[in-house]
Amino acid sequence: MGNELRWPKLLGSGILLARENVWWVGFLLIFSASCANDQNLADIILDSDPVCEPHSGLGPTSNQLLACTLVQRGLDRSFLIYIPDLYESQDIPAPLLFSLHGYTSSAIINLSYTGFQKLADQHGFLLIYPQGSILSTTGATHWNVGGWTTGSTTNDVEFIEGIIEWASTNYRVDVKRIYSAGMSNGGSMSYHLACHLGSKVTAIASVTGPMTFDTYRDCIPRGSTPVLHIHGLIDPVVPYLGNSVMMPINDVIEYWVQANNCDSQGVETAIIDQDGDGIGGTYTRYENCTSSANVDLYLLDNLGHQWPVIRSGLVRADIDAASIVWGFLSNFEIDGD
């Protein structure tokens, strides 16, 4: 695990291309330039095309898992891409799921506990695990979501957009079905993408990660974005009630319920503690939203800052986060169908 924490090597510091409203000006300029000629947008956003090679993160090195490196605004960046056999055997566009790690963590660690690969094998979607950059003030890996990451100079929205453009050019990506899910800071980044890259990210899911106050204040979502949130009620790292740098979860959910024009009262269902571990809870769905962009909330009793799973060897619960996340996200296309 020690070696995994060091992969991939991150060097230098990024350059903040733009933030908040200025970002949209930059986007319009980039979009106009791409319309003026046939230059690949990924070539505009990224300093270099990703260079990929087989990675042994799943055991024996295979072509199913590739480690990719690139340069973005002078900063060395990287990601893993998982290509299931079912994708290779089908000649149809495939959904693309981003899985974003938490603060201080890494792409390979996120791959090890989330459980998305099995679902990708079953359903044939492409799976990308981006690697966050180093936050200079702490020396830890992170995603720039404003708020407590204000010292960051990395434009992670641009990073994800560049990967989307590269993947869409090099693989059969269903551009109407691009999703983002994340743990903790990665969940917060998924909200950030919904706010600032909603034209390309269809739906998002967060496990334990709220919106920061900056993301909340500056959010410019598209018409409607399906949102799923999973949270433990005794999370000591990201309290359900929020704190000075993180929004209360109820406020986050209320924001998206209103943004999507959903019913203000959700339909609540009990999650029964079936295995006696004390981790039951409630599942609430907010329905009748614009373009059927539902908002789903899972609140789990006696669960801390953890990714819920139903399998031996990891923290158990009465829900499996990966299955719930994919089951939710896969219902949606970018036009809301």
PDB file of N, CA and C in Angstrom, residues 33-44:
ATOM      1  N   ALA A  33     -12.766  28.676 -30.625  1.00  0.00           N
ATOM      2  CA  ALA A  33     -11.580  28.257 -31.371  1.00  0.00           C
ATOM      3  C   ALA A  33     -11.766  26.869 -31.953  1.00  0.00           C
ATOM      4  N   SER A  34     -12.403  25.959 -31.172  1.00  0.00           N
ATOM      5  CA  SER A  34     -12.586  24.600 -31.665  1.00  0.00           C
ATOM      6  C   SER A  34     -13.580  24.556 -32.803  1.00  0.00           C
ATOM      7  N   CYS A  35     -14.544  25.458 -32.786  1.00  0.00           N
ATOM      8  CA  CYS A  35     -15.513  25.495 -33.879  1.00  0.00           C
ATOM      9  C   CYS A  35     -14.894  26.067 -35.148  1.00  0.00           C
ATOM     10  N   ALA A  36     -13.876  26.910 -34.976  1.00  0.00           N
ATOM     11  CA  ALA A  36     -13.272  27.571 -36.128  1.00  0.00           C
ATOM     12  C   ALA A  36     -12.445  26.610 -36.965  1.00  0.00           C
ATOM     13  N   ASN A  37     -11.970  25.517 -36.329  1.00  0.00           N
ATOM     14  CA  ASN A  37     -11.200  24.542 -37.092  1.00  0.00           C
ATOM     15  C   ASN A  37     -11.440  23.164 -36.501  1.00  0.00           C
ATOM     16  N   ASP A  38     -10.730  22.183 -37.018  1.00  0.00           N
ATOM     17  CA  ASP A  38     -10.959  20.809 -36.604  1.00  0.00           C
ATOM     18  C   ASP A  38     -10.010  20.371 -35.499  1.00  0.00           C
ATOM     19  N   GLN A  39      -9.330  21.299 -34.850  1.00  0.00           N
ATOM     20  CA  GLN A  39      -8.384  20.941 -33.804  1.00  0.00           C
ATOM     21  C   GLN A  39      -9.117  20.269 -32.658  1.00  0.00           C
ATOM     22  N   ASN A  40      -8.558  19.181 -32.149  1.00  0.00           N
ATOM     23  CA  ASN A  40      -9.144  18.448 -31.042  1.00  0.00           C
ATOM     24  C   ASN A  40      -9.143  19.326 -29.794  1.00  0.00           C
ATOM     25  N   LEU A  41     -10.315  19.420 -29.135  1.00  0.00           N
ATOM     26  CA  LEU A  41     -10.403  20.237 -27.924  1.00  0.00           C
ATOM     27  C   LEU A  41      -9.451  19.746 -26.849  1.00  0.00           C
ATOM     28  N   ALA A  42      -9.218  18.429 -26.798  1.00  0.00           N
ATOM     29  CA  ALA A  42      -8.275  17.901 -25.811  1.00  0.00           C
ATOM     30  C   ALA A  42      -6.884  18.475 -26.021  1.00  0.00           C
ATOM     31  N   ASP A  43      -6.509  18.720 -27.283  1.00  0.00           N
ATOM     32  CA  ASP A  43      -5.196  19.296 -27.571  1.00  0.00           C
ATOM     33  C   ASP A  43      -5.107  20.743 -27.104  1.00  0.00           C
ATOM     34  N   ILE A  44      -6.246  21.425 -27.032  1.00  0.00           N
ATOM     35  CA  ILE A  44      -6.261  22.805 -26.557  1.00  0.00           C
ATOM     36  C   ILE A  44      -6.179  22.843 -25.034  1.00  0.00           C
TER      37      ILE A  44
END
